[in-house]
PDB file of C-alpha atoms and ligand atoms in Angstrom:
ATOM      1  CA  MET A   1      39.350  43.914  79.620  1.00 45.00           C
ATOM      2  CA  ASN A   2      40.628  40.656  78.188  1.00 48.00           C
ATOM      3  CA  ASP A   3      44.362  40.067  77.783  1.00 47.00           C
ATOM      4  CA  SER A   4      43.977  37.953  74.678  1.00 45.00           C
ATOM      5  CA  ASN A   5      42.464  40.989  72.937  1.00 48.00           C
ATOM      6  CA  ARG A   6      45.127  43.338  74.118  1.00 51.00           C
ATOM      7  CA  TYR A   7      48.080  41.275  72.967  1.00 52.00           C
ATOM      8  CA  PRO A   8      46.771  39.296  70.035  1.00 48.00           C
ATOM      9  CA  ASP A   9      50.263  38.525  68.686  1.00 51.00           C
ATOM     10  CA  ASN A  10      51.442  36.977  71.906  1.00 49.00           C
ATOM     11  CA  ASN A  11      48.484  34.672  71.928  1.00 47.00           C
ATOM     12  CA  ARG A  12      48.749  33.732  68.354  1.00 49.00           C
ATOM     13  CA  ASN A  13      52.144  32.171  68.884  1.00 48.00           C
ATOM     14  CA  ARG A  14      51.245  30.258  71.994  1.00 49.00           C
ATOM     15  CA  ARG A  15      51.117  26.531  71.497  1.00 50.00           C
ATOM     16  CA  GLY A  16      49.628  24.512  74.331  1.00 47.00           C
ATOM     17  CA  PRO A  17      50.729  24.470  77.983  1.00 50.00           C
ATOM     18  CA  SER A  18      54.454  24.138  77.238  1.00 49.00           C
ATOM     19  CA  GLY A  19      54.426  27.740  75.954  1.00 45.00           C
ATOM     20  CA  ALA A  20      56.794  26.922  73.082  1.00 47.00           C
ATOM     21  CA  GLY A  21      56.404  29.554  70.339  1.00 49.00           C
ATOM     22  CA  SER A  22      56.549  29.041  66.606  1.00 56.00           C
ATOM     23  CA  ASP A  23      60.056  30.652  66.625  1.00 65.00           C
ATOM     24  CA  GLY A  24      61.272  28.066  69.103  1.00 74.00           C
ATOM     25  CA  LEU A  25      61.568  30.414  72.091  1.00 79.00           C
ATOM     26  CA  SER A  26      60.076  29.206  75.339  1.00 88.00           C
ATOM     27  CA  ASP A  27      58.496  31.710  77.750  1.00 89.00           C
ATOM     28  CA  GLY A  28      61.369  31.171  80.157  1.00 89.00           C
ATOM     29  CA  ARG A  29      63.881  31.970  77.435  1.00 89.00           C
ATOM     30  CA  LEU A  30      61.942  35.086  76.434  1.00 88.00           C
ATOM     31  CA  VAL A  31      61.980  36.388  80.009  1.00 89.00           C
ATOM     32  CA  GLU A  32      65.684  35.719  80.197  1.00 88.00           C
ATOM     33  CA  VAL A  33      66.426  37.572  76.970  1.00 85.00           C
ATOM     34  CA  HIS A  34      64.338  40.526  78.083  1.00 84.00           C
ATOM     35  CA  SER A  35      65.984  40.722  81.441  1.00 85.00           C
ATOM     36  CA  GLN A  36      69.353  40.742  79.703  1.00 83.00           C
ATOM     37  CA  LEU A  37      68.206  43.550  77.423  1.00 80.00           C
ATOM     38  CA  ALA A  38      66.820  45.463  80.377  1.00 78.00           C
ATOM     39  CA  ARG A  39      70.209  45.260  82.040  1.00 79.00           C
ATOM     40  CA  ASP A  40      71.798  47.135  79.170  1.00 71.00           C
ATOM     41  CA  LYS A  41      72.346  50.879  79.428  1.00 69.00           C
ATOM     42  CA  GLU A  42      69.696  53.325  78.340  1.00 71.00           C
ATOM     43  CA  GLU A  43      69.973  54.686  74.859  1.00 73.00           C
ATOM     44  CA  PRO A  44      72.120  57.851  74.839  1.00 73.00           C
ATOM     45  CA  VAL A  45      69.992  60.951  74.402  1.00 76.00           C
ATOM     46  CA  GLN A  46      70.795  64.536  73.483  1.00 79.00           C
ATOM     47  CA  GLY A  47      70.333  67.347  75.979  1.00 78.00           C
ATOM     48  CA  PHE A  48      71.038  67.770  79.670  1.00 76.00           C
ATOM     49  CA  SER A  49      70.724  65.402  82.504  1.00 74.00           C
ATOM     50  CA  LEU A  50      70.288  66.588  86.064  1.00 75.00           C
ATOM     51  CA  THR A  51      73.401  66.728  88.272  1.00 75.00           C
ATOM     52  CA  PRO A  52      73.387  63.772  90.604  1.00 84.00           C
ATOM     53  CA  ILE A  53      72.255  64.990  94.007  1.00 87.00           C
ATOM     54  CA  PHE A  54      75.339  63.670  95.791  1.00 89.00           C
ATOM     55  CA  ILE A  55      77.548  65.997  93.739  1.00 91.00           C
ATOM     56  CA  VAL A  56      75.394  68.921  94.812  1.00 91.00           C
ATOM     57  CA  PHE A  57      75.863  67.873  98.436  1.00 93.00           C
ATOM     58  CA  LEU A  58      79.565  67.382  97.881  1.00 94.00           C
ATOM     59  CA  PHE A  59      79.924  70.941  96.584  1.00 93.00           C
ATOM     60  CA  CYS A  60      77.824  72.396  99.381  1.00 95.00           C
ATOM     61  CA  GLY A  61      80.019  70.533 101.848  1.00 96.00           C
ATOM     62  CA  PHE A  62      83.121  71.840 100.156  1.00 95.00           C
ATOM     63  CA  GLY A  63      81.788  75.390 100.193  1.00 96.00           C
ATOM     64  CA  PHE A  64      81.061  75.098 103.896  1.00 95.00           C
ATOM     65  CA  TRP A  65      84.524  73.764 104.609  1.00 95.00           C
ATOM     66  CA  ALA A  66      86.083  76.557 102.518  1.00 94.00           C
ATOM     67  CA  GLY A  67      84.128  79.123 104.532  1.00 92.00           C
ATOM     68  CA  LEU A  68      85.386  77.685 107.797  1.00 91.00           C
ATOM     69  CA  TYR A  69      88.920  77.521 106.464  1.00 91.00           C
ATOM     70  CA  LEU A  70      88.895  81.163 105.346  1.00 88.00           C
ATOM     71  CA  THR A  71      87.398  82.352 108.606  1.00 85.00           C
ATOM     72  CA  ARG A  72      90.191  80.729 110.514  1.00 83.00           C
ATOM     73  CA  ASN A  73      93.129  81.315 108.200  1.00 81.00           C
ATOM     74  CA  SER A  74      92.458  84.398 106.110  1.00 79.00           C
ATOM     75  CA  GLY A  75      94.181  86.764 108.531  1.00 74.00           C
ATOM     76  CA  GLN A  76      91.370  89.238 107.767  1.00 73.00           C
ATOM     77  CA  PHE A  77      92.792  89.356 104.216  1.00 76.00           C
ATOM     78  CA  SER A  78      95.262  91.905 105.529  1.00 74.00           C
ATOM     79  CA  ALA A  79      98.478  92.429 103.593  1.00 71.00           C
ATOM     80  CA  GLY A  80     100.056  93.124 106.983  1.00 68.00           C
ATOM     81  CA  VAL A  81      99.971  89.404 107.683  1.00 71.00           C
ATOM     82  CA  PHE A  82     103.006  89.152 105.456  1.00 70.00           C
ATOM     83  CA  ASP A  83     104.706  92.146 106.991  1.00 69.00           C
ATOM     84  CA  LEU A  84     107.760  90.811 108.765  1.00 68.00           C
ATOM     85  CA  ASP A  85     108.055  94.069 110.637  1.00 68.00           C
ATOM     86  CA  ALA A  86     104.553  94.291 111.975  1.00 63.00           C
ATOM     87  CA  PRO A  87     104.723  94.134 115.751  1.00 61.00           C
ATOM     88  CA  LYS A  88     104.177  90.555 116.831  1.00 59.00           C
ATOM     89  CA  LEU A  89     101.144  89.864 118.955  1.00 55.00           C
ATOM     90  CA  ALA A  90     102.428  88.715 122.298  1.00 50.00           C
ATOM     91  CA  THR A  91     100.917  85.493 123.587  1.00 53.00           C
ATOM     92  CA  SER A  92      99.455  87.445 126.463  1.00 54.00           C
ATOM     93  CA  GLY A  93      97.519  89.491 123.903  1.00 56.00           C
ATOM     94  CA  GLY A  94      98.101  93.095 122.927  1.00 57.00           C
ATOM     95  CA  PRO A  95     100.798  94.268 120.516  1.00 62.00           C
ATOM     96  CA  ALA A  96     104.398  93.998 121.582  1.00 68.00           C
ATOM     97  CA  VAL A  97     106.424  97.185 121.820  1.00 81.00           C
ATOM     98  CA  PHE A  98     108.376  98.059 118.685  1.00 87.00           C
ATOM     99  CA  GLU A  99     112.087  97.508 118.904  1.00 89.00           C
ATOM    100  CA  PRO A 100     114.359  98.812 116.171  1.00 90.00           C
ATOM    101  CA  ASP A 101     115.879  95.840 114.377  1.00 91.00           C
ATOM    102  CA  ALA A 102     119.126  96.568 112.553  1.00 90.00           C
ATOM    103  CA  ALA A 103     119.027  93.329 110.538  1.00 92.00           C
ATOM    104  CA  LYS A 104     115.557  94.056 109.202  1.00 94.00           C
ATOM    105  CA  GLY A 105     116.554  97.676 108.661  1.00 95.00           C
ATOM    106  CA  GLU A 106     119.533  96.628 106.575  1.00 95.00           C
ATOM    107  CA  LYS A 107     117.463  94.277 104.411  1.00 95.00           C
ATOM    108  CA  LEU A 108     114.860  96.977 103.819  1.00 96.00           C
ATOM    109  CA  PHE A 109     117.573  99.513 103.077  1.00 96.00           C
ATOM    110  CA  ILE A 110     119.075  97.223 100.425  1.00 96.00           C
ATOM    111  CA  ILE A 111     115.655  96.811  98.823  1.00 95.00           C
ATOM    112  CA  ASN A 112     114.416 100.397  99.043  1.00 95.00           C
ATOM    113  CA  CYS A 113     117.391 102.708  99.156  1.00 96.00           C
ATOM    114  CA  ALA A 114     120.596 101.021  98.011  1.00 96.00           C
ATOM    115  CA  VAL A 115     119.884 101.387  94.275  1.00 95.00           C
ATOM    116  CA  CYS A 116     120.633 105.051  94.710  1.00 96.00           C
ATOM    117  CA  HIS A 117     122.527 105.538  97.963  1.00 96.00           C
ATOM    118  CA  GLN A 118     124.450 102.250  97.506  1.00 96.00           C
ATOM    119  CA  ALA A 119     124.885  99.500 100.058  1.00 95.00           C
ATOM    120  CA  THR A 120     128.003 101.316 101.278  1.00 96.00           C
ATOM    121  CA  GLY A 121     125.895 104.393 102.086  1.00 96.00           C
ATOM    122  CA  LEU A 122     128.367 106.422 100.052  1.00 96.00           C
ATOM    123  CA  GLY A 123     125.965 107.328  97.241  1.00 95.00           C
ATOM    124  CA  LEU A 124     127.206 108.040  93.736  1.00 94.00           C
ATOM    125  CA  ALA A 125     129.294 111.114  93.045  1.00 93.00           C
ATOM    126  CA  GLY A 126     127.274 113.727  91.186  1.00 91.00           C
ATOM    127  CA  ALA A 127     124.032 111.765  91.355  1.00 94.00           C
ATOM    128  CA  PHE A 128     123.109 110.424  94.788  1.00 96.00           C
ATOM    129  CA  PRO A 129     124.319 112.017  98.021  1.00 96.00           C
ATOM    130  CA  PRO A 130     125.976 109.869 100.699  1.00 97.00           C
ATOM    131  CA  LEU A 131     124.164 108.809 103.865  1.00 97.00           C
ATOM    132  CA  ALA A 132     127.381 107.738 105.564  1.00 96.00           C
ATOM    133  CA  GLY A 133     128.507 110.711 107.624  1.00 94.00           C
ATOM    134  CA  SER A 134     125.640 112.886 106.340  1.00 95.00           C
ATOM    135  CA  PRO A 135     124.317 115.409 108.849  1.00 95.00           C
ATOM    136  CA  TRP A 136     120.901 115.065 107.163  1.00 95.00           C
ATOM    137  CA  VAL A 137     120.270 111.690 108.786  1.00 95.00           C
ATOM    138  CA  GLY A 138     120.919 112.912 112.359  1.00 92.00           C
ATOM    139  CA  GLY A 139     118.899 115.005 114.796  1.00 91.00           C
ATOM    140  CA  ASN A 140     115.475 113.808 115.896  1.00 91.00           C
ATOM    141  CA  GLY A 141     114.987 111.915 112.645  1.00 93.00           C
ATOM    142  CA  GLU A 142     112.146 114.025 111.262  1.00 95.00           C
ATOM    143  CA  ARG A 143     114.235 115.306 108.363  1.00 95.00           C
ATOM    144  CA  MET A 144     115.012 111.855 107.022  1.00 96.00           C
ATOM    145  CA  ILE A 145     111.519 110.494 107.702  1.00 96.00           C
ATOM    146  CA  LYS A 146     109.991 113.405 105.787  1.00 95.00           C
ATOM    147  CA  ALA A 147     112.322 112.778 102.848  1.00 96.00           C
ATOM    148  CA  ILE A 148     111.441 109.094 102.854  1.00 96.00           C
ATOM    149  CA  LEU A 149     107.690 109.680 103.124  1.00 95.00           C
ATOM    150  CA  ALA A 150     107.260 112.674 100.807  1.00 95.00           C
ATOM    151  CA  GLY A 151     110.319 112.543  98.561  1.00 95.00           C
ATOM    152  CA  LEU A 152     113.036 115.163  98.107  1.00 96.00           C
ATOM    153  CA  GLY A 153     114.306 117.262  95.213  1.00 95.00           C
ATOM    154  CA  GLY A 154     116.071 120.489  94.311  1.00 94.00           C
ATOM    155  CA  GLU A 155     119.603 121.531  94.989  1.00 95.00           C
ATOM    156  CA  ILE A 156     121.100 120.017  98.108  1.00 95.00           C
ATOM    157  CA  GLU A 157     124.545 120.134  99.651  1.00 95.00           C
ATOM    158  CA  VAL A 158     125.819 117.092 101.502  1.00 94.00           C
ATOM    159  CA  LYS A 159     129.320 116.867 102.963  1.00 94.00           C
ATOM    160  CA  GLY A 160     130.541 119.758 100.841  1.00 93.00           C
ATOM    161  CA  ALA A 161     129.258 118.419  97.505  1.00 94.00           C
ATOM    162  CA  LYS A 162     126.232 119.694  95.611  1.00 95.00           C
ATOM    163  CA  TYR A 163     123.566 117.456  94.155  1.00 96.00           C
ATOM    164  CA  ASN A 164     120.376 118.183  92.287  1.00 95.00           C
ATOM    165  CA  GLY A 165     118.381 115.048  91.804  1.00 94.00           C
ATOM    166  CA  VAL A 166     115.014 113.620  92.689  1.00 95.00           C
ATOM    167  CA  MET A 167     114.352 111.170  95.470  1.00 96.00           C
ATOM    168  CA  PRO A 168     110.902 109.559  95.114  1.00 95.00           C
ATOM    169  CA  ASN A 169     108.595 109.075  98.078  1.00 94.00           C
ATOM    170  CA  VAL A 170     109.907 105.552  98.619  1.00 94.00           C
ATOM    171  CA  GLY A 171     108.281 105.365 102.050  1.00 92.00           C
ATOM    172  CA  ALA A 172     104.737 105.753 100.790  1.00 90.00           C
ATOM    173  CA  GLY A 173     104.334 101.993 100.505  1.00 91.00           C
ATOM    174  CA  LEU A 174     106.202 101.125 103.701  1.00 94.00           C
ATOM    175  CA  SER A 175     104.827 100.720 107.200  1.00 94.00           C
ATOM    176  CA  ASN A 176     105.847 102.903 110.115  1.00 94.00           C
ATOM    177  CA  ALA A 177     107.804 100.009 111.590  1.00 94.00           C
ATOM    178  CA  GLN A 178     109.621  99.386 108.314  1.00 95.00           C
ATOM    179  CA  ILE A 179     110.610 103.026 107.957  1.00 96.00           C
ATOM    180  CA  ALA A 180     111.671 103.132 111.609  1.00 96.00           C
ATOM    181  CA  ASN A 181     113.897 100.101 111.025  1.00 96.00           C
ATOM    182  CA  ILE A 182     115.440 101.626 107.905  1.00 96.00           C
ATOM    183  CA  ALA A 183     116.036 104.968 109.586  1.00 96.00           C
ATOM    184  CA  SER A 184     117.477 103.294 112.674  1.00 96.00           C
ATOM    185  CA  TYR A 185     119.823 101.280 110.473  1.00 96.00           C
ATOM    186  CA  VAL A 186     120.960 104.322 108.470  1.00 97.00           C
ATOM    187  CA  ARG A 187     121.576 106.282 111.666  1.00 96.00           C
ATOM    188  CA  GLN A 188     123.907 103.620 113.016  1.00 95.00           C
ATOM    189  CA  ALA A 189     125.563 102.148 109.921  1.00 95.00           C
ATOM    190  CA  TRP A 190     128.836 103.178 108.288  1.00 96.00           C
ATOM    191  CA  GLY A 191     130.034 104.994 111.402  1.00 94.00           C
ATOM    192  CA  ASN A 192     126.851 107.067 111.872  1.00 95.00           C
ATOM    193  CA  THR A 193     125.988 107.511 115.526  1.00 94.00           C
ATOM    194  CA  ALA A 194     122.434 108.773 115.986  1.00 94.00           C
ATOM    195  CA  GLU A 195     119.723 107.352 118.208  1.00 93.00           C
ATOM    196  CA  PRO A 196     117.402 104.721 116.709  1.00 94.00           C
ATOM    197  CA  ILE A 197     113.956 105.815 115.515  1.00 95.00           C
ATOM    198  CA  MET A 198     110.732 104.433 116.943  1.00 94.00           C
ATOM    199  CA  ASP A 199     107.700 103.575 114.824  1.00 93.00           C
ATOM    200  CA  THR A 200     105.639 106.076 116.823  1.00 93.00           C
ATOM    201  CA  LYS A 201     107.935 108.849 115.585  1.00 94.00           C
ATOM    202  CA  VAL A 202     107.278 107.784 111.982  1.00 94.00           C
ATOM    203  CA  ALA A 203     103.538 107.632 112.689  1.00 94.00           C
ATOM    204  CA  GLU A 204     103.698 111.180 114.069  1.00 93.00           C
ATOM    205  CA  VAL A 205     105.480 112.532 110.974  1.00 94.00           C
ATOM    206  CA  ARG A 206     103.215 110.568 108.636  1.00 94.00           C
ATOM    207  CA  LYS A 207     100.188 112.133 110.297  1.00 92.00           C
ATOM    208  CA  ALA A 208     101.659 115.604 109.995  1.00 92.00           C
ATOM    209  CA  LEU A 209     102.324 115.018 106.287  1.00 91.00           C
ATOM    210  CA  ALA A 210      98.928 113.440 105.620  1.00 86.00           C
ATOM    211  CA  ASP A 211      97.738 116.179 103.285  1.00 83.00           C
ATOM    212  CA  ARG A 212     101.050 116.715 101.572  1.00 85.00           C
ATOM    213  CA  LYS A 213     101.100 115.697  97.918  1.00 82.00           C
ATOM    214  CA  SER A 214     104.361 117.170  96.658  1.00 91.00           C
ATOM    215  CA  PRO A 215     107.937 116.218  97.502  1.00 93.00           C
ATOM    216  CA  TYR A 216     110.064 118.487  99.655  1.00 95.00           C
ATOM    217  CA  THR A 217     112.727 120.715  98.216  1.00 95.00           C
ATOM    218  CA  ALA A 218     115.937 120.528 100.174  1.00 94.00           C
ATOM    219  CA  ALA A 219     115.585 124.226 101.083  1.00 94.00           C
ATOM    220  CA  GLU A 220     112.048 123.738 102.380  1.00 94.00           C
ATOM    221  CA  LEU A 221     113.050 120.710 104.419  1.00 94.00           C
ATOM    222  CA  LEU A 222     115.972 122.640 105.937  1.00 94.00           C
ATOM    223  CA  LYS A 223     113.616 125.426 106.938  1.00 94.00           C
ATOM    224  CA  GLU A 224     111.396 122.977 108.828  1.00 93.00           C
ATOM    225  CA  ASN A 225     114.241 120.921 110.249  1.00 93.00           C
ATOM    226  CA  PRO A 226     117.554 122.823 110.157  1.00 93.00           C
ATOM    227  CA  LEU A 227     120.741 120.808 110.401  1.00 92.00           C
ATOM    228  CA  GLU A 228     121.846 120.482 113.995  1.00 88.00           C
ATOM    229  CA  ALA A 229     124.915 122.505 114.948  1.00 78.00           C
ATOM    230  CA  LYS A 230     127.762 120.127 115.606  1.00 64.00           C
TER     231      LYS A 230
HETATM  232  C1  HEC B 301     115.694 106.727  93.201  1.00 55.71           C
HETATM  233  C2  HEC B 301     116.869 107.043  93.993  1.00 55.71           C
HETATM  234  C3  HEC B 301     116.729 107.162  95.482  1.00 55.71           C
HETATM  235  C4  HEC B 301     116.195 106.254  96.364  1.00 55.71           C
HETATM  236  C5  HEC B 301     115.563 104.896  96.038  1.00 55.71           C
HETATM  237  C6  HEC B 301     116.353 106.805  97.655  1.00 55.71           C
HETATM  238  N1  HEC B 301     116.955 108.026  97.588  1.00 55.71           N
HETATM  239 FE1  HEC B 301     117.446 109.205  99.139  1.00 55.71          FE
HETATM  240  N2  HEC B 301     118.050 110.661  97.848  1.00 55.71           N
HETATM  241  C7  HEC B 301     118.093 110.526  96.470  1.00 55.71           C
HETATM  242  C8  HEC B 301     118.497 111.788  95.895  1.00 55.71           C
HETATM  243  C9  HEC B 301     118.654 112.057  94.411  1.00 55.71           C
HETATM  244  C10 HEC B 301     118.677 112.670  96.957  1.00 55.71           C
HETATM  245  C11 HEC B 301     119.024 114.131  96.855  1.00 55.71           C
HETATM  246  C12 HEC B 301     117.750 114.890  96.531  1.00 55.71           C
HETATM  247  C13 HEC B 301     118.030 116.337  96.086  1.00 55.71           C
HETATM  248  O1  HEC B 301     118.818 116.512  95.178  1.00 55.71           O
HETATM  249  O2  HEC B 301     117.384 117.234  96.661  1.00 55.71           O
HETATM  250  C14 HEC B 301     118.408 111.908  98.177  1.00 55.71           C
HETATM  251  C15 HEC B 301     118.523 112.457  99.454  1.00 55.71           C
HETATM  252  C16 HEC B 301     118.413 111.701 100.622  1.00 55.71           C
HETATM  253  C17 HEC B 301     118.695 112.190 101.963  1.00 55.71           C
HETATM  254  C18 HEC B 301     119.193 113.578 102.336  1.00 55.71           C
HETATM  255  C19 HEC B 301     120.579 113.790 101.814  1.00 55.71           C
HETATM  256  C20 HEC B 301     121.624 112.872 102.405  1.00 55.71           C
HETATM  257  O3  HEC B 301     122.418 112.296 101.622  1.00 55.71           O
HETATM  258  O4  HEC B 301     121.670 112.675 103.621  1.00 55.71           O
HETATM  259  C21 HEC B 301     118.460 111.168 102.819  1.00 55.71           C
HETATM  260  C22 HEC B 301     118.623 111.192 104.321  1.00 55.71           C
HETATM  261  C23 HEC B 301     118.004 110.048 102.026  1.00 55.71           C
HETATM  262  N3  HEC B 301     117.998 110.408 100.693  1.00 55.71           N
HETATM  263  C24 HEC B 301     117.640 108.828 102.539  1.00 55.71           C
HETATM  264  C25 HEC B 301     117.099 107.797 101.783  1.00 55.71           C
HETATM  265  C26 HEC B 301     116.589 106.572 102.338  1.00 55.71           C
HETATM  266  C27 HEC B 301     116.644 106.179 103.812  1.00 55.71           C
HETATM  267  C28 HEC B 301     116.096 105.852 101.300  1.00 55.71           C
HETATM  268  C29 HEC B 301     115.383 104.515 101.361  1.00 55.71           C
HETATM  269  C30 HEC B 301     114.196 104.436 102.194  1.00 55.71           C
HETATM  270  C31 HEC B 301     116.310 106.589 100.092  1.00 55.71           C
HETATM  271  N4  HEC B 301     116.906 107.777 100.423  1.00 55.71           N
HETATM  272  C32 HEC B 301     115.964 106.177  98.820  1.00 55.71           C
HETATM  273  C33 HEC B 301     117.777 109.418  95.741  1.00 55.71           C
HETATM  274  C34 HEC B 301     117.187 108.274  96.272  1.00 55.71           C
END
């Protein structure tokens, strides 16, 4: 095919070898103008444009990094990671032996028990029985652990005064170690002098109560764990 037929207009304006057009633009100038136009941005269009591939790679890379990060730092997504009382893993491996910690026990007592029994352990006359000097907290500890795990209600007599309130199962959301620390604290605070409680003891009672849904009545609890003769 012949170029002069394809672009008749171009040819019409050509004048001689200099290439000067009737509008005064030389070929060189035309090329320059076009290259300037070509440098301009494309016309904006409606619709979607594909995501640049490097962003896709960036996100894949980020996802990979996030996976690695979670694998290393998620702590198996266990809430126990934040449990200050969970037994620490010794550097040699294997869980360390639980040791009752009075300071932790006191903190947990303030959070979980002091609203009712008061930080002084004296309770509130007519409403909440005292723990200070109460025979209910002594013995092998089962009585108090059961009350904490299952709750306690019905008429109860503590240090010569009668109460009839409801203690919720505050221990349901606490770990064995936490309850052991609380119980150990209660048994040695305010002049109380009972042995500390180990987490294994709490685990034992928790297992025995596994199917229990209802709180204890004081009478029922006394039947299972009578007060020790002084
Ligand atoms: C919402 C208030 C409340 C909270 C919180 C509470 N208790 Fe009680 N507790 C009571 C009441 C009320 C009784 C008496 C129940 C009854 O009348 O049978 C009681 C009884 C007891 C008893 C037996 C009676 C005595 O005075 O010795 C013990 C032991 C005890 N609570 C320990 C605890 C411990 C430990 C905690 C915290 C882990 C705790 N309680 C949290 C209200 C509470």
